[in-house]
Coordinates of C-alpha atoms in Angstrom, one line a residue:
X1 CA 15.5 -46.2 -8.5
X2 CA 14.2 -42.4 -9.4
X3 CA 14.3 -41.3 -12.6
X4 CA 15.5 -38.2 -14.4
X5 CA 17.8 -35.8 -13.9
X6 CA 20.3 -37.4 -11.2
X7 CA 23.0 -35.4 -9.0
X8 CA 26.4 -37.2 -9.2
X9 CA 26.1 -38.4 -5.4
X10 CA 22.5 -39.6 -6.5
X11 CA 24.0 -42.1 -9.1
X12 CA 26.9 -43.2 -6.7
X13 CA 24.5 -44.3 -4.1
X14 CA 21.7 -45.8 -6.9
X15 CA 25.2 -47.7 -7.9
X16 CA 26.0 -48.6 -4.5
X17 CA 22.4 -49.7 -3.9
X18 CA 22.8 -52.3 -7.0
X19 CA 26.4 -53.5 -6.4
X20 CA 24.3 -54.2 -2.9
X21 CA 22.0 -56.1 -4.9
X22 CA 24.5 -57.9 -6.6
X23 CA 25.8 -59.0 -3.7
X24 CA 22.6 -60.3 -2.2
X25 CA 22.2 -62.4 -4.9
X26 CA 25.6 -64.0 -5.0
X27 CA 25.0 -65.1 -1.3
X28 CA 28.1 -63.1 -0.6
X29 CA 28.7 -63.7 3.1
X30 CA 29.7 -61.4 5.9
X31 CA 33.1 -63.8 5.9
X32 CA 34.4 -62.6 3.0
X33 CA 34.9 -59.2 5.1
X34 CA 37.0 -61.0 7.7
X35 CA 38.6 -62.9 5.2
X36 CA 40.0 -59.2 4.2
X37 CA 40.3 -58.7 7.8
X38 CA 42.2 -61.8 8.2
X39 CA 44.5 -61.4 5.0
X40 CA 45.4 -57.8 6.8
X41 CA 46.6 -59.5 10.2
X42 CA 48.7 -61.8 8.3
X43 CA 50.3 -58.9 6.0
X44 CA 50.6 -56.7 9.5
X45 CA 52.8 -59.5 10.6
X46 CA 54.5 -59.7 7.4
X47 CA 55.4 -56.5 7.7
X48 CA 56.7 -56.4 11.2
X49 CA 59.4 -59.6 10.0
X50 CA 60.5 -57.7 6.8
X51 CA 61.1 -54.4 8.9
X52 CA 63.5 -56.3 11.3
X53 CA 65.5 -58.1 8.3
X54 CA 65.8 -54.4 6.0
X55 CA 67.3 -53.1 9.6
X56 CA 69.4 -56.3 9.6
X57 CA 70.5 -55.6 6.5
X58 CA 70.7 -51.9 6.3
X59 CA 73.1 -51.9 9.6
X60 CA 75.3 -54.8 7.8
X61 CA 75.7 -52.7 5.1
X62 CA 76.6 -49.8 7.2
X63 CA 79.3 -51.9 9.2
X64 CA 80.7 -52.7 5.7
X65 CA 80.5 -48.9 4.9
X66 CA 83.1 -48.1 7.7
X67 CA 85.2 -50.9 6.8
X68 CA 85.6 -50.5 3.2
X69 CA 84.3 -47.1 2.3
X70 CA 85.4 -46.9 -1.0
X71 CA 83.0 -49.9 -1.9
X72 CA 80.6 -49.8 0.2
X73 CA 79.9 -45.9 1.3
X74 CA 77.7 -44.6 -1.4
X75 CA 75.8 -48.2 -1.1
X76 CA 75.3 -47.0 1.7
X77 CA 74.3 -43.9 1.2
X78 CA 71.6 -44.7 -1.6
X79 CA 70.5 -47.3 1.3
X80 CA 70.0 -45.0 3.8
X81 CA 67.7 -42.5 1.8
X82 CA 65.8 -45.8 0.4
X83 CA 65.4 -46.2 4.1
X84 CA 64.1 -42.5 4.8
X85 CA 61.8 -42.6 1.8
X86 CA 60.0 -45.6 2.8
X87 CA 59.7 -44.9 6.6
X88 CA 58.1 -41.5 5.5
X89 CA 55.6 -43.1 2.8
X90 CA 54.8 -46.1 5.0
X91 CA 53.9 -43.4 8.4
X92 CA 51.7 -41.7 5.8
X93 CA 49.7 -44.6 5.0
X94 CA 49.5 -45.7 8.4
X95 CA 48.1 -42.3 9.5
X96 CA 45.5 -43.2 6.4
X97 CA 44.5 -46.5 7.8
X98 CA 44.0 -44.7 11.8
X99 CA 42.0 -41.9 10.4
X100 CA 39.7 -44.5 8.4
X101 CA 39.5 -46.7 11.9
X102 CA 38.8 -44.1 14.2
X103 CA 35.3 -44.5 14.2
X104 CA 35.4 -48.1 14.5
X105 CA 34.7 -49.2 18.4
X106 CA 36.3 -52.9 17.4
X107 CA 39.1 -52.6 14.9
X108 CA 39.2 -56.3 14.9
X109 CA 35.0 -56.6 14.1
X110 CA 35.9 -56.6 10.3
X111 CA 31.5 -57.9 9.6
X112 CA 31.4 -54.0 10.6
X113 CA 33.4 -52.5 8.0
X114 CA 31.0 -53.8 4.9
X115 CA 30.6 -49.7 4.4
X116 CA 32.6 -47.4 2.0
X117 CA 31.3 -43.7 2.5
X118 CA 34.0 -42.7 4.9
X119 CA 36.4 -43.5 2.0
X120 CA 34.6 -42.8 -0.9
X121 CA 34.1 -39.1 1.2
X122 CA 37.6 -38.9 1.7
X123 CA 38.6 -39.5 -1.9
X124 CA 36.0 -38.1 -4.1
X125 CA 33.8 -35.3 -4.6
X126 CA 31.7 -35.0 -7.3
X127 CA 33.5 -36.8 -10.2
X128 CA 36.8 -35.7 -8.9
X129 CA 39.1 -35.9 -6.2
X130 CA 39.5 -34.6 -3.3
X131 CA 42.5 -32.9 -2.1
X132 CA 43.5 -35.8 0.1
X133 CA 42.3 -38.5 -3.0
X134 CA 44.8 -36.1 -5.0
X135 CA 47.6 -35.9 -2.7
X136 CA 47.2 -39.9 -2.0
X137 CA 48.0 -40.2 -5.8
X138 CA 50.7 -37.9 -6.0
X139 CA 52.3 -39.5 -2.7
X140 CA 52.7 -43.1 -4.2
X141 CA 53.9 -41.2 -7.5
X142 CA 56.5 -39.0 -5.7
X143 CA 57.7 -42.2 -3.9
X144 CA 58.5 -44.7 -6.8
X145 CA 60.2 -41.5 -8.6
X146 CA 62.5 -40.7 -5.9
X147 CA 62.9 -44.7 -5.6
X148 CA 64.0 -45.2 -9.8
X149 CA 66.0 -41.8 -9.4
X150 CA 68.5 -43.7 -7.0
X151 CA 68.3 -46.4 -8.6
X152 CA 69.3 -44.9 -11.7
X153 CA 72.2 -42.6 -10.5
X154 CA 73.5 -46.0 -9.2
X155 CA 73.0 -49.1 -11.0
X156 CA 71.5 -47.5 -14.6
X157 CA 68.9 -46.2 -16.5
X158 CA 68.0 -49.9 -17.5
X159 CA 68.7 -52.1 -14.1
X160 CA 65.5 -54.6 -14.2
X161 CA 64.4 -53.4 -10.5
X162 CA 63.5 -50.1 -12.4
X163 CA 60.6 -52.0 -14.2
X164 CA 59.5 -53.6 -10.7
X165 CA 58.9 -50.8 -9.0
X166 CA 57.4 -48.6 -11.7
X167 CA 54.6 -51.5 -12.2
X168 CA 54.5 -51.8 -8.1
X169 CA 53.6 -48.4 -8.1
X170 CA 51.9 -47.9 -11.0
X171 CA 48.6 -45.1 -10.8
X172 CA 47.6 -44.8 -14.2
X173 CA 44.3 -45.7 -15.5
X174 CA 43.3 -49.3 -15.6
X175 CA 41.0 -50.9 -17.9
X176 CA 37.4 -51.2 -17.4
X177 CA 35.2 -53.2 -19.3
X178 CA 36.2 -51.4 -22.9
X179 CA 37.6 -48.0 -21.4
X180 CA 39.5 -47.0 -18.7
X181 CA 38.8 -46.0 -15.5
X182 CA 41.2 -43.7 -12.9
X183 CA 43.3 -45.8 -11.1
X184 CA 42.1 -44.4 -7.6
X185 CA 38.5 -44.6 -8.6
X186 CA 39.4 -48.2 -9.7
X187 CA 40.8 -49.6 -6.5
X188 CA 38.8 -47.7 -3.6
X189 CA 35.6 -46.3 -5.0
X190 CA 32.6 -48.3 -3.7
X191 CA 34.6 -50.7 -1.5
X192 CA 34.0 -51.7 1.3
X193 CA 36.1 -50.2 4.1
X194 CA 38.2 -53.5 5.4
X195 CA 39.4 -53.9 1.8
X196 CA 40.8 -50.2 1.9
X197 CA 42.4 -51.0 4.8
X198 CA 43.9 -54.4 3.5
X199 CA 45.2 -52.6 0.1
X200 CA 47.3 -49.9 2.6
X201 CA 48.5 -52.7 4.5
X202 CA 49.5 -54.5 0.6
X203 CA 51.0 -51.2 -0.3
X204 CA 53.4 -50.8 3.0
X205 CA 54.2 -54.9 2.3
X206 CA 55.3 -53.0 -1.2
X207 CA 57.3 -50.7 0.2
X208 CA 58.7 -53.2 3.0
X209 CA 59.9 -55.3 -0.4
X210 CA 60.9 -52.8 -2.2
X211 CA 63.3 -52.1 0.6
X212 CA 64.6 -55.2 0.6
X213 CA 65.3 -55.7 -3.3
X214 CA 67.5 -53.0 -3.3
X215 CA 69.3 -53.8 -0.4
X216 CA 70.0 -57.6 -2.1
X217 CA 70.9 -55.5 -5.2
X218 CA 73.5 -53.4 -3.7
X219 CA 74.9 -56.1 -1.5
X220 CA 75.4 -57.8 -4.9
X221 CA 72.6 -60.2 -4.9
X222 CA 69.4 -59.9 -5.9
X223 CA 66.7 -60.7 -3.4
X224 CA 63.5 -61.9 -5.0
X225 CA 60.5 -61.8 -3.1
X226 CA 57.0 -63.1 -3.6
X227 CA 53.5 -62.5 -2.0
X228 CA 50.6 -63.9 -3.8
X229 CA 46.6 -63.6 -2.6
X230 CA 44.3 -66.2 -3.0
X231 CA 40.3 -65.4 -3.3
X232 CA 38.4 -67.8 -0.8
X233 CA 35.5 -69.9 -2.9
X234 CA 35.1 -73.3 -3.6
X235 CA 36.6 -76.6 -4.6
X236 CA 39.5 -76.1 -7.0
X237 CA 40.6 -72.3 -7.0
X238 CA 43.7 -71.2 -9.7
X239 CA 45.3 -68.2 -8.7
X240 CA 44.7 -67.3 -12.3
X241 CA 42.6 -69.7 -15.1
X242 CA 46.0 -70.6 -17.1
X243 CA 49.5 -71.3 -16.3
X244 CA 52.5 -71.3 -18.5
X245 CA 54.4 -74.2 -18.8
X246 CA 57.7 -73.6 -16.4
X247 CA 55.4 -71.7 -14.2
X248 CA 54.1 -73.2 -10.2
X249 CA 50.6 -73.6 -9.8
X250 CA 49.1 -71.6 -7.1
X251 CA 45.4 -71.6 -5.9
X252 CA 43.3 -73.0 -2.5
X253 CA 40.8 -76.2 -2.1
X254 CA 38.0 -75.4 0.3
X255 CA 34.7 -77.6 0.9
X256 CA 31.4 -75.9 -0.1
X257 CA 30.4 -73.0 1.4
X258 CA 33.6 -71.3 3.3
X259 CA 34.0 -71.7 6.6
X260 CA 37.4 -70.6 8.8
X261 CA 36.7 -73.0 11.6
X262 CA 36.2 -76.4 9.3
X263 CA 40.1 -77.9 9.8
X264 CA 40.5 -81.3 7.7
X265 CA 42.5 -83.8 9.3
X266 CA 44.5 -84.6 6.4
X267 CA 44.4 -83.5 2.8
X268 CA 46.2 -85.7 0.1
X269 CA 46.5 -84.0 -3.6
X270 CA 48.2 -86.0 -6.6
X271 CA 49.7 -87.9 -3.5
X272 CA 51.4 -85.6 -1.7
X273 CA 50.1 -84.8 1.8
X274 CA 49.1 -81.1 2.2
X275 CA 50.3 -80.0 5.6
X276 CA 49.8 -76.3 4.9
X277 CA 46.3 -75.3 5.8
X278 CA 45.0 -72.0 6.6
X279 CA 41.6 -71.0 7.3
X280 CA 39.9 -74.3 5.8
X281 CA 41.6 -74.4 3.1
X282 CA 44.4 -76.5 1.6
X283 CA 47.6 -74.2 0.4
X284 CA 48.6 -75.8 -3.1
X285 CA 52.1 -75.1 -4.5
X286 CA 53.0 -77.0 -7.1
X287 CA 55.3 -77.0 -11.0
X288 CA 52.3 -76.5 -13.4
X289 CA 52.9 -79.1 -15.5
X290 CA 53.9 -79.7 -19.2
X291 CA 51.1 -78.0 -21.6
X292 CA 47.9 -79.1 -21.8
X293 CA 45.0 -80.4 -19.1
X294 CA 46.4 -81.6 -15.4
X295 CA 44.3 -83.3 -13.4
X296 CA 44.1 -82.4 -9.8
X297 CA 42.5 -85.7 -7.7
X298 CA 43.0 -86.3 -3.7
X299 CA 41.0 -86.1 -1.2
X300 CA 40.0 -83.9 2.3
X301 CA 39.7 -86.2 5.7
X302 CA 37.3 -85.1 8.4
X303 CA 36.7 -86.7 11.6
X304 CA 33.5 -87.0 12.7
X305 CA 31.6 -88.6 15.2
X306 CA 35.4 -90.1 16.1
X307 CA 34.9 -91.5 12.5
X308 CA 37.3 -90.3 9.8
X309 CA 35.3 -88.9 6.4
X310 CA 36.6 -88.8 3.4
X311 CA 35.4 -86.2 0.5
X312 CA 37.0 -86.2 -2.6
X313 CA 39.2 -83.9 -5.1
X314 CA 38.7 -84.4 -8.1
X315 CA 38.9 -81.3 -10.7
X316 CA 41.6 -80.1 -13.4
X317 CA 43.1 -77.0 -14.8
X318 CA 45.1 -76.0 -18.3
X319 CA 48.2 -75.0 -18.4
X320 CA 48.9 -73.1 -22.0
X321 CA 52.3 -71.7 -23.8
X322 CA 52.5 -68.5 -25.1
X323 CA 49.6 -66.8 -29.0
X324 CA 47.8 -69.0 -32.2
X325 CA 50.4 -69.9 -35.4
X326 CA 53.8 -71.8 -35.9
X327 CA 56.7 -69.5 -34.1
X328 CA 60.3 -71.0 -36.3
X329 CA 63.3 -68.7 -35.1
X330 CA 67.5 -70.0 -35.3
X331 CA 68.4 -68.9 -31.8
X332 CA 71.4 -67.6 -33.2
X333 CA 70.5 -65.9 -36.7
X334 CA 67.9 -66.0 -39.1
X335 CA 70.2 -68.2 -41.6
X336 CA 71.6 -71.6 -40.5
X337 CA 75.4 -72.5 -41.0
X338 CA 76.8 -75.7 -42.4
X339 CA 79.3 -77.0 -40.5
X340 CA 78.4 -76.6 -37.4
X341 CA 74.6 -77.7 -35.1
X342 CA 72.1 -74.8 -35.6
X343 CA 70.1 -74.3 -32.1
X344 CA 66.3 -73.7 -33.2
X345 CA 63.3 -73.2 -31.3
X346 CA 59.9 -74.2 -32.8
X347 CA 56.8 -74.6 -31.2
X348 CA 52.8 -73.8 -32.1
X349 CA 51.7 -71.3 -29.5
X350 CA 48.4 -73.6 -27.9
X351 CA 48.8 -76.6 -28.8
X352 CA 51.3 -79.3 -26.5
X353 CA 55.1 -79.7 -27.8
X354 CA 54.5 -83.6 -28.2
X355 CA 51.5 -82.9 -30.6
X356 CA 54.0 -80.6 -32.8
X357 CA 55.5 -81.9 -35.6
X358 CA 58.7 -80.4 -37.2
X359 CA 60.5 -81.8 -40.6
X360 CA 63.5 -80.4 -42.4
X361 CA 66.3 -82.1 -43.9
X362 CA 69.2 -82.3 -41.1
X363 CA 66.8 -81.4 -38.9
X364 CA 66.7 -83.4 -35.4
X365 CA 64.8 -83.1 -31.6
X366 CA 67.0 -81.7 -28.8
X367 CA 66.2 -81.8 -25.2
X368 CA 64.0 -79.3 -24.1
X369 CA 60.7 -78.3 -24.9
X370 CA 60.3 -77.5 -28.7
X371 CA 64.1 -77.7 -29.2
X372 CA 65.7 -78.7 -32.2
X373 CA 69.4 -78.8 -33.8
X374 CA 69.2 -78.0 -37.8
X375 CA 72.8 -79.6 -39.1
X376 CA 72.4 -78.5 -42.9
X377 CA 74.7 -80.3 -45.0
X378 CA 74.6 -79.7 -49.0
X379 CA 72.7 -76.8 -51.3
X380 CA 72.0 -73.2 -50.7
X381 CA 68.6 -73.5 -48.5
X382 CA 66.7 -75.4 -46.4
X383 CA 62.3 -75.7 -45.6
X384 CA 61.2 -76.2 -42.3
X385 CA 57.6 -77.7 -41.8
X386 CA 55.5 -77.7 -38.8
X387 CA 52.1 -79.9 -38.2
X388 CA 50.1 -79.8 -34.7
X389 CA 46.8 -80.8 -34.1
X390 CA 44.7 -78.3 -31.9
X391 CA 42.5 -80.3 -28.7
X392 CA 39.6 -79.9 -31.4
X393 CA 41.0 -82.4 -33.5
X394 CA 42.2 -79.5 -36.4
X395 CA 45.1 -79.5 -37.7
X396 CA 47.3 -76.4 -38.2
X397 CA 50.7 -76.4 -40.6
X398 CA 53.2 -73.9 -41.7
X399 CA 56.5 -73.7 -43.0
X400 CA 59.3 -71.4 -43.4
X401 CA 63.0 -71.5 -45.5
X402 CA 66.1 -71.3 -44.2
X403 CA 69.4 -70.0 -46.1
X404 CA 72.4 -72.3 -45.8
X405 CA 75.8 -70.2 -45.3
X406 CA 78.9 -71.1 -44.9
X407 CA 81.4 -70.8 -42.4
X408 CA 83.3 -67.5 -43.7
X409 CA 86.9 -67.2 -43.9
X410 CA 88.5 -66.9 -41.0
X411 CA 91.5 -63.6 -40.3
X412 CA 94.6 -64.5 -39.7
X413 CA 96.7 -63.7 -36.6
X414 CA 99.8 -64.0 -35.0
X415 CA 100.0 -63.9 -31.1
X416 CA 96.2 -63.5 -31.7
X417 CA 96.9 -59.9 -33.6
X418 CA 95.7 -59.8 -36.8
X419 CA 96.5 -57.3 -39.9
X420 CA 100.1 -55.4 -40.0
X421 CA 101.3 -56.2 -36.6
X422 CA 105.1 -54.9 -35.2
X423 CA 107.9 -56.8 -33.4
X424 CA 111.2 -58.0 -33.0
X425 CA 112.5 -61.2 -35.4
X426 CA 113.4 -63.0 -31.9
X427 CA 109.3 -62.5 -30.8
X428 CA 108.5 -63.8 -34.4
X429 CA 110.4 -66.9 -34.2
X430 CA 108.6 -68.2 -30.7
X431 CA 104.8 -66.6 -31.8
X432 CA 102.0 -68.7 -32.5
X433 CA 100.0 -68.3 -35.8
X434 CA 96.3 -68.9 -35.2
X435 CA 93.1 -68.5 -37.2
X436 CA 90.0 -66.4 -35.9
X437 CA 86.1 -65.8 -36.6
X438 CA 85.8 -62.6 -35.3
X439 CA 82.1 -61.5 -34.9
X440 CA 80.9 -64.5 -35.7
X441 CA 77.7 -65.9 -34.0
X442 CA 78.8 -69.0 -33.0
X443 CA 81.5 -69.8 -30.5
X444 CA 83.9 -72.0 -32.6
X445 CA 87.7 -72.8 -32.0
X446 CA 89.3 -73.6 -35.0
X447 CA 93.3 -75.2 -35.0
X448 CA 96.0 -73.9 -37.1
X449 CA 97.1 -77.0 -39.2
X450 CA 100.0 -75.3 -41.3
X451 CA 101.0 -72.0 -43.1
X452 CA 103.9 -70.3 -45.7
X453 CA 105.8 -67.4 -44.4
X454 CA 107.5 -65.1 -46.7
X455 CA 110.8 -63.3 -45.8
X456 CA 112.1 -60.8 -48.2
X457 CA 114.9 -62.0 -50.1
X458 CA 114.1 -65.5 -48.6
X459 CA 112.6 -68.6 -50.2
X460 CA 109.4 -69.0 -49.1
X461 CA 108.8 -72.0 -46.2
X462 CA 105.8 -74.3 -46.0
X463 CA 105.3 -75.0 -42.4
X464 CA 103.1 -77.9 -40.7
X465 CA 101.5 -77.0 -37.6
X466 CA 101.2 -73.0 -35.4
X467 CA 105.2 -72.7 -34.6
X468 CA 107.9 -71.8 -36.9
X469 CA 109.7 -74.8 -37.6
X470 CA 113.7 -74.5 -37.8
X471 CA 113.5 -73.7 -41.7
X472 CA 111.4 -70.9 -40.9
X473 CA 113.6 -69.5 -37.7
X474 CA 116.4 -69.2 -40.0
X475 CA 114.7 -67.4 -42.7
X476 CA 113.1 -64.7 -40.2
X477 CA 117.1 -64.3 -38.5
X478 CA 117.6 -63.1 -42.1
X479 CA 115.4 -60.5 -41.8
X480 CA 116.5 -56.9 -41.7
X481 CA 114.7 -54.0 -39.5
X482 CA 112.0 -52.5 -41.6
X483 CA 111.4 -55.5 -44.2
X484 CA 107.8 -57.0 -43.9
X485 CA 107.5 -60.8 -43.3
X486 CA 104.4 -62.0 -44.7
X487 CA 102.7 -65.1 -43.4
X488 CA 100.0 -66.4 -45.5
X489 CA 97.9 -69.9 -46.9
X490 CA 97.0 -70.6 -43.3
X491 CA 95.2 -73.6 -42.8
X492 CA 93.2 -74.5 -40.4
X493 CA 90.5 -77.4 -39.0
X494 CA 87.5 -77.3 -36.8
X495 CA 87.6 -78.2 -33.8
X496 CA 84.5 -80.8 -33.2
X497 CA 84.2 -81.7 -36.9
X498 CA 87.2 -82.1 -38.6
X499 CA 86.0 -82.9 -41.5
X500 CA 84.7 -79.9 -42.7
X501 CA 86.7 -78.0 -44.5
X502 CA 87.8 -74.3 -43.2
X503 CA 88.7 -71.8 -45.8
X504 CA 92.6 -70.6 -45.6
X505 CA 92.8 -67.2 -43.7
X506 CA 93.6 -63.9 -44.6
X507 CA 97.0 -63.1 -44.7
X508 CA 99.4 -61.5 -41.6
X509 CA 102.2 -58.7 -42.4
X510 CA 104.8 -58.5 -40.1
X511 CA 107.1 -55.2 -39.8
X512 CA 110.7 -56.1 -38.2
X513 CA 111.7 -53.7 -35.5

């Protein structure tokens, strides 16, 4: 490489000339390029069944439009310019990916398209962009804008497909090494030209599900859609390095060195027979496992020579929860409540649930990974303390306290109105007087078990029970209109444990009309 005082276009090329290099000396083969090539027939065709099913849909949602307008018309409507939007964006990048194949005399020779000045031309110009790099950006901003504004002037500012598409379509600067770089420069600058042409082809599948993740929102169901790439290498390839527990493993098993004609006669993994192949490699779709290491064993079966061959599987990958100290949270509140099971969730972030250890007095395992119930009983607080032991063999410990509260007094109500409530002595005589925990965090039901009503002028009655007994019916057809009947020492017992004891209610004024 010269020295000096470079031009801009001088470095690109010296950089080409060592990502060149690079790729000499990681024996990268000329089939990675029709793997691209490949993975861009395959989205094509994807693209060509989701178009049918969004005009499926959109036209049932236009029949429902003329039969129920008031529902369905500005579903529609919103539908229709989704429709209009995408068709436009989607012809835009298809007139991208002609113009970057004219020059090709095989668009199907994807070994040809290893080079990346046509786009790189296109794109930039010294440092910057072009006006087409420019107006690219702004096209795939402009889109998921007008996308979010209909989505927002229909279902909210904070509907979750909102989030979707703005990451979908997101062009801001990604990181790179420990900077940034801009986004365009990111994903086209330097590559070769059958990955440029894959990426348009991802984008239009974007916009094709898009599309259709609306329409399953406004037809009141939300359609969930999922296309995942796998990298063609060797042996054992995760999608990603770590999986969250809950999550599916996803990855590809290939022999050695790649190759799109080797087909296996039969490929077992943890037992199961793998009947999905595609190019030479074994699909893998799997629940990730409980945390911690998961062993992948089977085996690939190769005829040869009329002989069958068999060449074993036999690698692993983690599967991790989510950062590195104790996490202690009441899924309700950060107090518990006596009386009643406290839901907790405690768990060591990195280290298995059934190498966790969690003590506390009233403390007990629930089903569920790291899932307790905390059923304090007497005093005024509580200490939680957690113990796991990291694969290293360390041990890691920490502990946190809890405030015991009680239950707190429940209101009062009759006919489930509480306070100064109005009515007739005839509605009073047949209401039922209940007890309440309004705003409280927990979902309780409590029974009335007896109360005292008050009538002016009138003994006062002790009743058993939430109805007015006959005592009490003759003391309220004493009222007069005006006077106040007072209800008060209600009682009452939880349902589910009866023997703790509720504290009486708040009182209930009733004005005679």
């Amino acid at each position: 490489m010269a020295s000096g005082k470079l031009s801009p276009r001088q470095k690109m090329i010296n950089l080409m000339y060592l990502v060149f290099i690079a790729m000499l000396a990681m024996n990268m083969s000329k089939e990675v390029l029709s793997a691209f090539g490949f993975m861009n027939e395959k989205l094509v065709e994807n693209n060509s069944t989701a178009t049918e099913k969004n005009k499926q849909t959109l036209s049932n949602l236009a029949t429902k439009a003329q039969e129920q307008p008031e529902k369905y018309a500005n579903l529609y409507s919103t539908a229709s310019n989704v429709d209009q939007l995408s068709k436009d964006f989607t012809a835009y990048l298809e007139a991208k990916k002609e113009f970057f194949l004219t020059e090709q005399e095989d668009p199907k020779d994807y070994e040809a398209m290893d080079q990346s000045n046509l786009v790189d031309e296109h794109f930039f110009a010294n440092d910057k962009l072009t006006q087409e790099g420019q107006e690219f950006v702004d096209k795939i901003s402009n889109y998921k804008t007008e996308i979010v504004n209909l989505i927002k002037e229909l279902l909210g500012e904070d509907h979750p497909l909102i989030a979707v598409i703005n990451k979908r379509f997101d062009t801001s600067d990604q990181k790179k090494g420990v900077g940034t770089q801009p986004w365009l420069n990111n994903r086209y600058e330097g590559f070769p030209l059958i990955s440029t042409i894959t990426n348009l082809t991802s984008m239009q599948m974007d916009i094709k599900t898009t599309q259709s993740e609306i329409y399953g929102t406004l037809l009141g169901g939300q359609l969930e859609s999922d296309v995942s790439m796998s990298n063609y290498k060797t042996i054992l390839i995760p999608e990603k390095s770590a999986f969250f527990q809950g999550e599916n493993f996803k990855g590809k098993v290939v022999l050695g060195r790649y190759d799109s004609s080797l087909k296996p006669s039969e490929v077992v993994v943890n037992g199961q027979n793998i009947t999905k192949i595609e190019d030479g490699g074994a699909i893998l779709d799997f629940p990730a496992g409980s945390v911690g290491e998961r062993e992948v064993k089977g085996k690939f079966v190769f005829m040869e020579n009329g002989e069958p061959v068999e060449i074993e599987i036999n690698s692993s990958y983690a599967v991790i929860p989510k950062p590195n100290s104790a996490v202690i949270s009441a899924d309700k509140m950060n107090v518990v409540y006596r009386g009643v099971p406290n839901p907790m969730t405690i768990s060591i972030p990195g280290i298995p649930d059934n190498l966790v250890t969690a003590t506390g007095t009233g403390l007990n395992r629930a089903s569920g990974s790291g899932k307790y119930v905390m059923t304090p009983s007497s005093g005024r607080e509580v200490t939680i303390r957690v113990s796991g032991k990291l694969p290293n063999g360390q041990t890691v410990s920490s502990s946190q306290n809890f405030r015991i509260k009680d239950i707190p007094s429940p209101v009062g109500t009759i006919r489930k109105q509480e306070g100064y409530v109005k009515m007739p002595k005839t509605s009073l005589e047949n209401a039922t007087v209940g007890a309440a925990l309004p705003d409280f965090d927990f979902d309780l039901t409590l029974n009335t078990t007896g109360f005292t009503i008050k009538v002016p002028g009138q003994s006062a009655v002790v009743v058993s029970g939430s109805r007015m007994n006959s005592q009490a019916k003759k003391a309220i057809a004493k009222a007069k209109r005006g006077e106040v009947v007072i209800i008060f020492d209600i009682k009452s017992s939880l349902v589910g444990n009866s023997s703790y004891k509720i504290k009486n209610a708040s009182a209930v004024s009733i004005e005679i009309q």
